[in-house]
Amino acid sequence: MRLKTKHVIYCLFGFLTLLIYAFSERKTTPMPLVIPEGWPKPVYNFTKNPLTKEGFELGRQLFYDPILSRDSTISCASCHLQATAFTHVDHDLSHGIEGKVGTRNSMAIMNVAWSKNFMWDGGVNHLDMQPLAPLSSSVEMDEQLEQVIQKLSRAKKYKTLFFKAFNDSLATGQKMLLAFSQFTLHLNSYNSKYDKYIRNEAGGDFTEQEKNGLQLFRKHCASCHTEPLFTNQNFEKNGLPIDSTLNDLGRFTITRLPVDSFKFKVPTLRNIQFTFPYMHDGRFKKLREVLNHYTETNALKTQIVLSSNEKADIIAFLLTLTDNDFLFDKRFGFPRD
Amino acid sequence: MSVKSRILLFLLSFYAYPAIAQLSILPVFGDQPIAENTWYVSTQGDSIQFDNIRFYLSNIQFEMDDKTWIKDSVSAHLIDVFDPATLHIALKKIDLKRLKTIHFNLGIDSLTNVSGALGGDLDPQKGMYWAWQSGYINLKIEGRSPRCKTRKNIFQYHIGGYLQPFYSMRKVELSVKNAVAHRNQGAIPQGVILAVDFSLFFGNLSIATQNSIMMPGKAAMQLADYSTSMFSIHAPKN
């Protein structure tokens, strides 16, 4: 009889502990996205992944951690450096694990909350799914998601970080991907000289040359590189001759529609000063080369005609898209504990 | 039994709520059950062995004889032919005697395909997700056949694609009339047996030439069409 009472007490005690545990939810700190005035509504659905400080911090740790690659040598930051607007500077084609070289120039990571799809060919349909591509690529990280989750589950540091972010220390693919989005969604550039000019703020005084450059830009370039994101998010054929060493068909690879052959995503021009080399295969080192290409006879349907001075003015304007607040924001840098 | 394990058992009993009935998946090749390291011969005379067969059953709905529909509480189930735990789906609140038709999708619908990071069986860590061209793999069949002149005689079918004109999810509708197992067979709850006969898939296929289909497109669409014929409601012999 005494034994039974004891059991009941034990059971009740166990049940109570469970109850307390179940309701002792850790509080997370909201960290909503800053949406600059006059910008369109973001594409990303935040109701499914509310941004928190803890989620951002987990995403940041993951972004800078080579644990994601097969041999722990490559992190996201290997090809996406903050100082160059999160792209791989000075490499026409980006390289990954064991020095293997890919087929395209890594894209800059900026203002991704407004992107409908990702990659030069738009093959990735949602920001959450983007990390899976470099992770599994045999020339980038060459790792499998299952393996990454196992590695993260073994690391004490990540148990704590997952618990803080999701109130559950168990690492899963879903949670890892959501945390990545939490970090990259905050990588937003909206404080360039151009932005200050538009907002009539201090530091936004344009020179005559920059003003003229903006006008020329709006006339000749803005149909694809539309303000304020400086991309229309579409895929366009920009008249580049085919590189026979790559034979990259671009958007066609995804849609299999002949009309999409040699179309590539229109990239943003923000921080373009530092994102060289340019184009999907990084074939141009200088902005002047890019403009020279677009003013050639057969590049675009309607030829752009620009004088040498006008090109200089456009370049002067493009340099106003540099955003040092973004490039040097400590929150986005390598996490030093 | 220690006190600790008694407490554990007690707490576990809350989770082990018995299912009223279940949908059991029975993978077969003709009249043989599918097993690892076993050779099967297709109607085309090809010898075949399986290493991996996995597929999604999603949006399962039960049409009752009074025209009401009951929806499965889980949106998608990943079935792994070689993992017995995945071969039974609990059907709560379904009166089997009134069950008329089972409806389900083989694969994942286009909306789910563009919904970002999902959990449970839809977690990309399950290995049923394409990285370079976003989208779920609806059906994976991997194995070997001497007829395949590939490395290690391997064949690989990864069928997926959610964008038109290569939307490879397929709707399946099966009448359950007269096929419900009314008997309670020992500890196994009574239920419906969904037979999946892979010989019907391979009966259509020229395995010598079609042995590696791993992206959305025409070929995947054709295989998706073949795959629906595999499903039937198994009528147990009383």
XYZ file of C-alpha atoms in Angstrom:
575
model
C 0.000 0.000 0.000
C 2.812 2.340 0.976
C 4.577 1.465 -2.267
C 1.528 2.458 -4.309
C 1.236 5.853 -2.600
C 4.901 6.384 -3.283
C 4.334 5.621 -6.977
C 1.469 8.036 -7.210
C 3.608 10.744 -5.650
C 6.457 10.006 -8.041
C 4.109 10.110 -11.000
C 2.567 13.387 -9.904
C 5.992 14.859 -9.348
C 7.095 13.755 -12.809
C 3.980 15.165 -14.362
C 4.425 18.500 -12.594
C 8.027 18.770 -13.750
C 6.843 18.149 -17.278
C 4.150 20.799 -16.944
C 6.554 23.402 -15.629
C 8.983 22.528 -18.419
C 6.253 22.763 -21.041
C 5.149 26.220 -19.980
C 8.553 27.709 -19.239
C 8.918 29.094 -22.728
C 12.036 31.120 -23.349
C 11.311 34.630 -24.489
C 12.809 35.758 -27.756
C 13.478 39.389 -28.632
C 11.704 40.622 -31.772
C 14.012 42.140 -34.397
C 11.707 43.299 -37.172
C 12.955 44.180 -40.629
C 13.527 47.855 -41.376
C 11.525 48.732 -44.469
C 12.866 51.987 -45.923
C 10.346 54.649 -46.810
C 8.986 54.377 -50.321
C 10.183 50.822 -50.854
C 7.816 48.129 -52.076
C 6.334 45.497 -49.788
C 8.803 42.676 -49.099
C 8.158 39.356 -50.835
C 9.227 37.285 -47.823
C 6.433 36.048 -45.567
C 7.494 37.022 -42.048
C 4.456 35.496 -40.347
C 5.970 32.052 -40.943
C 9.370 33.080 -39.623
C 9.105 36.055 -37.234
C 12.486 37.752 -36.975
C 14.144 37.642 -33.575
C 17.516 38.676 -32.205
C 18.194 35.069 -31.218
C 17.290 33.709 -34.661
C 19.505 36.327 -36.291
C 22.409 35.376 -34.018
C 22.041 31.661 -34.824
C 21.911 32.480 -38.533
C 24.994 34.649 -38.231
C 26.970 31.921 -36.468
C 25.961 29.432 -39.163
C 26.867 31.877 -41.930
C 30.434 32.197 -40.673
C 30.931 28.541 -39.685
C 32.876 26.170 -41.998
C 31.157 23.261 -40.193
C 28.705 23.442 -43.074
C 31.225 22.083 -45.574
C 32.314 18.459 -45.889
C 35.853 19.057 -44.651
C 35.149 22.137 -42.498
C 37.081 24.499 -44.761
C 34.375 26.564 -46.457
C 31.797 28.813 -44.841
C 29.205 30.984 -46.550
C 31.524 33.916 -45.897
C 34.218 32.278 -48.029
C 32.382 33.529 -51.104
C 30.176 36.171 -49.484
C 32.342 38.771 -47.731
C 30.731 41.663 -45.969
C 33.328 44.195 -47.120
C 32.322 43.537 -50.733
C 28.562 43.471 -50.166
C 28.639 39.729 -49.499
C 30.113 38.569 -52.760
C 33.393 36.938 -53.813
C 35.491 39.844 -54.930
C 38.097 39.607 -57.704
C 37.167 36.096 -58.864
C 35.395 35.727 -62.185
C 34.145 32.274 -61.160
C 33.838 31.552 -57.463
C 35.722 28.646 -55.950
C 34.857 26.349 -53.092
C 36.023 23.125 -51.487
C 39.567 21.922 -52.358
C 39.977 24.955 -54.599
C 37.390 23.645 -57.053
C 36.027 26.307 -59.379
C 32.332 26.834 -60.102
C 30.694 28.080 -63.274
C 29.384 31.465 -62.129
C 30.325 34.583 -60.218
C 28.866 34.504 -56.706
C 25.961 36.897 -56.247
C 25.961 39.679 -53.687
C 23.565 39.227 -50.738
C 21.516 42.379 -50.239
C 17.872 43.245 -49.701
C 16.878 39.613 -50.159
C 13.481 40.135 -48.503
C 12.415 41.682 -51.824
C 13.672 38.852 -54.045
C 11.172 36.505 -55.662
C 13.770 33.898 -56.524
C 17.494 33.340 -56.155
C 20.589 32.468 -58.182
C 21.528 33.736 -61.640
C 19.040 31.306 -63.165
C 16.341 31.735 -60.500
C 16.538 28.010 -59.734
C 15.927 28.575 -56.038
C 12.309 29.527 -55.395
C 12.434 30.741 -51.794
C 14.992 32.457 -49.572
C 14.735 29.664 -46.994
C 15.919 27.116 -49.546
C 18.872 29.105 -50.873
C 21.532 27.705 -48.464
C 20.850 24.172 -49.740
C 22.422 24.942 -53.123
C 25.980 25.877 -52.042
C 25.777 23.286 -49.270
C 25.276 20.376 -51.647
C 27.299 21.641 -54.610
C 30.325 19.387 -55.217
C 32.503 22.430 -55.971
C 31.302 24.578 -53.063
C 30.659 22.855 -49.707
C 30.032 19.315 -50.991
C 28.051 18.323 -47.919
C 24.632 16.842 -47.225
C 22.044 18.532 -45.079
C 21.571 15.367 -42.968
C 25.299 15.409 -42.159
C 25.258 19.098 -41.262
C 22.352 18.563 -38.896
C 24.235 15.699 -37.236
C 27.332 17.869 -36.825
C 25.273 20.732 -35.397
C 23.499 18.349 -33.004
C 26.841 17.267 -31.583
C 28.053 20.831 -30.980
C 27.192 22.206 -27.569
C 27.358 25.761 -28.880
C 24.562 25.096 -31.359
C 22.370 23.310 -28.831
C 22.355 26.544 -26.838
C 21.844 28.718 -29.911
C 18.986 26.585 -31.269
C 17.339 26.588 -27.864
C 17.575 30.358 -27.580
C 16.167 30.881 -31.055
C 13.507 28.183 -31.221
C 12.920 27.154 -27.610
C 14.123 23.693 -28.580
C 17.768 22.620 -28.689
C 17.157 19.968 -31.356
C 18.686 21.021 -34.666
C 16.577 20.290 -37.751
C 16.898 21.225 -41.398
C 13.864 23.468 -41.163
C 15.167 25.391 -38.155
C 18.623 25.789 -39.680
C 17.145 27.192 -42.894
C 14.808 29.542 -41.030
C 17.761 30.840 -39.002
C 19.751 31.483 -42.179
C 16.862 33.558 -43.489
C 16.714 35.434 -40.184
C 20.289 36.563 -40.744
C 20.277 37.262 -44.472
C 16.944 39.125 -44.320
C 18.694 41.781 -42.255
C 21.501 42.299 -44.764
C 19.891 45.405 -46.178
C 21.546 48.323 -47.892
C 19.566 51.556 -47.911
C 21.963 54.206 -46.603
C 24.076 55.032 -49.627
C 24.708 58.590 -50.772
C 22.008 57.975 -53.384
C 19.482 57.059 -50.658
C 20.371 60.189 -48.727
C 19.970 62.244 -51.901
C 16.521 60.757 -52.475
C 15.539 61.325 -48.829
C 17.018 64.847 -48.810
C 19.298 64.002 -45.929
C 22.694 65.280 -44.854
C 25.446 63.597 -46.849
C 23.211 63.320 -49.874
C 24.479 66.245 -51.894
C 24.995 65.132 -55.500
C 27.582 66.810 -57.691
C 26.496 67.998 -61.145
C 28.180 64.942 -62.615
C 26.320 62.562 -60.286
C 23.018 64.314 -61.030
C 23.632 63.994 -64.739
C 24.658 60.366 -64.232
C 21.382 59.631 -62.436
C 19.393 61.201 -65.268
C 21.251 59.189 -67.894
C 20.855 56.073 -65.750
C 17.112 56.568 -65.470
C 16.858 57.015 -69.215
C 19.028 54.099 -70.338
C 19.399 51.568 -67.525
C 16.469 51.823 -65.131
C 14.044 49.646 -67.097
C 16.020 46.646 -65.892
C 17.881 48.126 -62.912
C 14.791 49.692 -61.404
C 14.995 51.885 -58.302
C 15.008 51.529 -55.357
C 16.239 47.933 -55.500
C 18.123 48.545 -58.760
C 16.731 45.356 -60.255
C 13.393 44.575 -61.853
C 13.800 40.995 -60.553
C 13.417 39.646 -64.082
C 15.603 37.478 -66.252
C 17.042 39.230 -69.269
C 19.246 38.438 -72.223
C 21.910 41.126 -72.170
C 23.696 40.314 -75.397
C 26.869 38.834 -73.988
C 28.553 36.496 -76.468
C 28.507 32.893 -75.238
C 31.580 31.729 -73.372
C 32.228 28.385 -75.069
C 34.192 27.122 -72.054
C 31.030 27.335 -69.949
C 28.086 27.166 -72.377
C 25.826 28.492 -69.662
C 22.216 28.624 -70.854
C 21.044 30.496 -67.747
C 17.317 30.527 -67.047
C 16.694 27.885 -69.718
C 18.346 25.295 -67.439
C 15.436 25.752 -65.045
C 12.401 26.395 -67.240
C 13.462 24.434 -70.362
C 11.750 27.149 -72.385
C 13.757 28.124 -75.498
C 12.769 31.751 -74.945
C 14.738 31.674 -71.675
C 18.030 30.683 -73.301
C 20.935 32.885 -72.161
C 18.711 34.856 -69.815
C 20.137 35.678 -66.404
C 18.767 37.416 -63.358
C 19.151 41.196 -63.336
C 21.436 41.832 -60.346
C 21.113 44.800 -58.023
C 23.632 47.596 -58.580
C 23.854 48.623 -54.952
C 27.477 48.693 -53.726
C 28.568 47.918 -57.281
C 31.864 49.675 -56.608
C 32.966 46.621 -54.624
C 31.194 43.712 -56.310
C 33.552 43.340 -59.273
C 34.100 41.461 -61.486
C 30.748 41.893 -63.200
C 28.246 39.712 -65.094
C 27.180 36.125 -64.311
C 30.593 34.811 -65.302
C 32.567 37.753 -63.982
C 33.962 38.559 -67.403
C 34.283 42.329 -66.880
C 36.615 43.761 -64.272
C 35.700 47.425 -64.690
C 32.409 49.294 -64.860
C 33.674 51.016 -67.993
C 33.852 47.599 -69.703
C 30.238 46.930 -68.731
C 29.084 50.210 -70.230
C 31.176 49.611 -73.340
C 29.391 46.284 -73.773
C 25.921 47.825 -73.486
C 26.708 50.529 -76.037
C 27.844 48.023 -78.646
C 25.558 47.596 -81.657
C 24.243 44.105 -81.025
C 24.115 43.955 -77.254
C 20.539 45.062 -76.643
C 17.396 45.274 -78.797
C 17.655 49.038 -78.803
C 21.193 50.200 -78.813
C 22.238 52.537 -76.024
C 24.250 55.480 -77.301
C 26.502 57.200 -74.778
C 29.450 59.514 -75.174
C 32.611 58.904 -73.238
C 31.717 61.752 -70.864
C 28.241 60.380 -70.353
C 29.704 57.000 -69.425
C 31.914 58.736 -66.881
C 28.841 60.464 -65.446
C 26.932 57.196 -65.120
C 29.888 55.603 -63.350
C 30.099 58.603 -61.002
C 26.433 58.022 -60.198
C 26.917 54.277 -59.693
C 29.554 55.017 -57.083
C 26.921 56.861 -55.036
C 25.296 53.452 -54.472
C 28.080 52.537 -52.074
C 26.674 52.127 -48.560
C 29.398 52.164 -45.918
C 26.883 51.771 -43.087
C 26.030 48.401 -44.606
C 29.557 47.343 -45.532
C 30.876 48.052 -42.047
C 27.836 47.186 -39.908
C 29.332 45.200 -37.000
C 26.131 43.176 -36.549
C 26.737 41.509 -39.903
C 30.399 40.701 -39.427
C 32.273 37.661 -38.185
C 30.970 36.817 -34.699
C 33.782 37.376 -32.199
C 32.729 36.149 -28.783
C 11.644 -2.194 -12.745
C 13.211 0.917 -11.300
C 11.136 3.848 -10.150
C 12.673 6.040 -12.831
C 11.578 3.776 -15.660
C 8.107 3.472 -14.111
C 7.728 7.232 -14.258
C 8.992 7.217 -17.815
C 6.484 4.535 -18.772
C 3.689 6.455 -17.136
C 4.561 9.603 -19.053
C 4.992 7.675 -22.263
C 1.512 6.248 -21.942
C 0.185 9.723 -22.716
C 1.840 9.590 -26.116
C 0.995 6.023 -26.973
C -2.663 6.811 -27.523
C -3.944 3.872 -29.530
C -4.958 4.589 -33.102
C -8.479 3.591 -33.992
C -7.487 2.290 -37.387
C -4.663 2.632 -39.825
C -3.737 2.851 -43.459
C -1.030 0.283 -44.075
C 1.215 0.435 -47.086
C 2.145 -2.890 -48.598
C 5.025 -2.618 -51.091
C 5.100 -5.570 -53.475
C 6.595 -6.652 -56.771
C 3.887 -8.738 -58.412
C 2.991 -11.245 -55.722
C 6.239 -10.906 -53.748
C 6.803 -8.443 -50.926
C 9.596 -5.936 -51.540
C 12.744 -6.714 -49.583
C 16.365 -5.656 -49.690
C 18.970 -7.763 -51.539
C 16.273 -9.642 -53.402
C 16.082 -10.115 -57.146
C 12.820 -9.527 -58.955
C 12.066 -10.092 -62.617
C 9.961 -7.541 -64.449
C 7.382 -8.441 -67.083
C 9.958 -7.193 -69.577
C 12.371 -9.860 -68.322
C 14.710 -7.473 -66.514
C 16.294 -8.605 -63.245
C 15.905 -5.849 -60.663
C 17.082 -5.247 -57.110
C 16.073 -2.259 -54.948
C 18.282 -0.141 -52.676
C 16.005 2.761 -51.905
C 12.321 3.442 -52.515
C 10.755 6.499 -50.975
C 7.736 8.574 -51.879
C 5.359 11.174 -50.514
C 1.681 10.544 -49.894
C 0.079 13.901 -49.272
C -3.322 15.454 -48.703
C -4.943 12.117 -47.861
C -8.730 12.487 -47.748
C -11.437 10.015 -46.895
C -14.736 10.164 -48.678
C -17.470 8.589 -46.547
C -20.686 6.970 -47.771
C -22.711 9.998 -46.641
C -20.630 12.203 -48.965
C -18.716 13.827 -46.130
C -14.967 14.154 -46.471
C -12.439 13.752 -43.692
C -8.960 15.163 -44.073
C -5.816 13.561 -42.708
C -4.347 15.749 -39.964
C -0.838 15.436 -41.402
C -0.275 17.158 -44.733
C 2.392 14.812 -46.082
C 3.784 11.403 -45.195
C 7.177 10.269 -46.391
C 6.944 6.544 -47.043
C 10.193 4.588 -46.969
C 9.619 1.066 -48.232
C 12.560 -0.201 -46.175
C 11.523 1.560 -42.966
C 8.530 -0.338 -41.521
C 7.692 2.519 -39.142
C 6.673 4.659 -42.118
C 4.351 2.015 -43.574
C 1.480 2.652 -41.168
C -0.557 5.829 -41.073
C -2.964 6.258 -38.179
C -6.522 7.085 -39.167
C -8.206 8.715 -36.248
C -11.952 9.244 -36.192
C -12.529 7.274 -39.371
C -15.400 4.805 -39.264
C -14.049 2.183 -41.610
C -17.473 0.686 -42.267
C -18.624 3.960 -43.775
C -15.457 4.633 -45.765
C -16.107 4.780 -49.499
C -13.091 6.218 -51.294
C -9.548 7.242 -50.423
C -8.065 10.238 -52.225
C -4.421 11.232 -52.017
C -1.631 12.872 -53.937
C 1.470 11.000 -54.941
C 3.981 13.763 -54.335
C 3.871 17.337 -53.111
C 1.631 20.072 -54.504
C 2.982 23.248 -56.097
C 1.919 25.549 -53.254
C 3.863 23.515 -50.684
C 6.810 23.548 -53.085
C 7.095 27.331 -52.877
C 6.424 27.674 -49.142
C 10.002 27.834 -47.849
C 11.467 25.721 -45.062
C 8.975 23.192 -43.717
C 9.316 20.633 -40.952
C 8.462 17.028 -40.176
C 8.456 14.757 -43.208
C 8.804 17.858 -45.401
C 12.105 18.875 -43.810
C 14.700 18.998 -46.626
C 17.030 16.977 -44.396
C 14.937 13.948 -45.344
C 16.821 14.006 -48.643
C 13.736 14.425 -50.804
C 14.507 17.982 -51.895
C 16.423 19.373 -54.845
C 18.871 22.140 -54.073
C 19.779 23.575 -57.484
C 16.290 23.678 -58.765
C 14.051 24.072 -55.752
C 11.367 21.477 -55.294
C 10.468 18.217 -53.647
C 11.263 14.835 -55.095
C 7.908 13.077 -55.128
C 9.173 9.575 -55.722
C 12.645 8.060 -55.523
C 13.357 4.579 -56.818
C 16.965 3.421 -56.818
C 18.431 0.009 -57.420
C 20.377 -2.092 -59.872
C 19.844 -4.267 -62.888
C 22.354 -6.036 -65.148
C 20.359 -4.505 -67.989
C 21.657 -1.030 -67.026
C 25.049 -0.399 -68.542
C 25.807 2.205 -65.918
C 28.338 2.367 -63.102
C 27.578 -0.597 -60.812
C 24.495 -1.274 -62.996
C 22.635 1.384 -61.073
C 19.298 2.887 -62.020
C 18.009 6.059 -60.371
C 14.598 7.616 -60.756
C 14.011 10.859 -58.896
C 10.632 12.112 -59.993
C 9.668 15.655 -59.178
C 8.918 19.079 -60.615
C 6.145 21.458 -59.613
C 6.132 23.974 -62.466
C 3.894 23.555 -65.493
C 4.189 21.946 -67.972
C 6.223 19.507 -65.869
C 4.078 19.345 -62.746
C 4.715 15.782 -61.676
C 2.449 15.368 -58.641
C -0.358 12.888 -59.360
C -3.797 12.524 -57.828
C -4.899 9.019 -56.925
C -8.429 7.953 -56.062
C -9.237 4.432 -54.894
C -12.525 2.843 -53.975
C -12.394 1.086 -50.623
C -15.669 -0.774 -51.035
C -15.484 -4.383 -49.845
C -11.797 -4.036 -49.121
C -11.789 -2.940 -45.531
C -10.361 -5.400 -43.094
C -13.064 -5.604 -40.485
C -11.214 -8.051 -38.381
C -8.927 -6.903 -35.656
C -5.832 -8.973 -36.353
C -4.255 -9.441 -32.968
C -2.401 -6.357 -31.791
C -2.519 -4.673 -35.209
C -5.399 -2.224 -35.411
C -7.850 -2.803 -38.198
C -7.511 -0.717 -41.303
C -7.086 -0.333 -44.991
C -4.219 -1.888 -46.886
C -2.786 0.160 -49.715
C -0.802 -2.098 -52.021
C 1.954 -0.531 -54.123
C 3.030 -2.854 -56.899
C 6.352 -1.743 -58.377
C 6.207 -4.398 -61.091
C 3.602 -2.192 -62.792
C 6.074 0.718 -62.848
C 8.826 -1.406 -64.356
C 6.429 -3.129 -66.747
C 6.204 0.186 -68.615
C 9.850 1.036 -68.589
C 12.716 0.290 -70.904
C 15.298 0.097 -68.154
C 18.255 -0.343 -70.533
C 17.775 3.135 -71.989
C 15.829 4.934 -69.261
C 17.906 4.425 -66.144
C 18.783 7.867 -64.859
C 15.984 10.388 -64.612
C 16.714 12.955 -61.946
C 15.209 16.265 -62.956
C 11.859 17.736 -63.918
C 10.901 17.315 -67.547
C 9.097 15.148 -70.079
C 10.698 11.902 -68.931
C 9.767 12.564 -65.299
C 6.201 13.336 -66.373
C 5.977 9.986 -68.142
C 7.284 8.109 -65.103
C 4.841 10.008 -62.899
C 2.045 8.768 -65.152
C 3.268 5.182 -64.804
C 3.578 5.473 -61.041
C -0.123 6.008 -60.293
C -0.988 2.569 -61.673
C 0.991 0.967 -58.850
C -1.580 1.793 -56.198
C -4.560 -0.377 -55.331
C -6.604 -1.260 -52.274
C -5.667 -4.718 -51.135
C -8.630 -6.893 -50.303
C -7.678 -9.362 -47.586
C -8.911 -12.908 -48.033
C -11.180 -13.770 -45.156
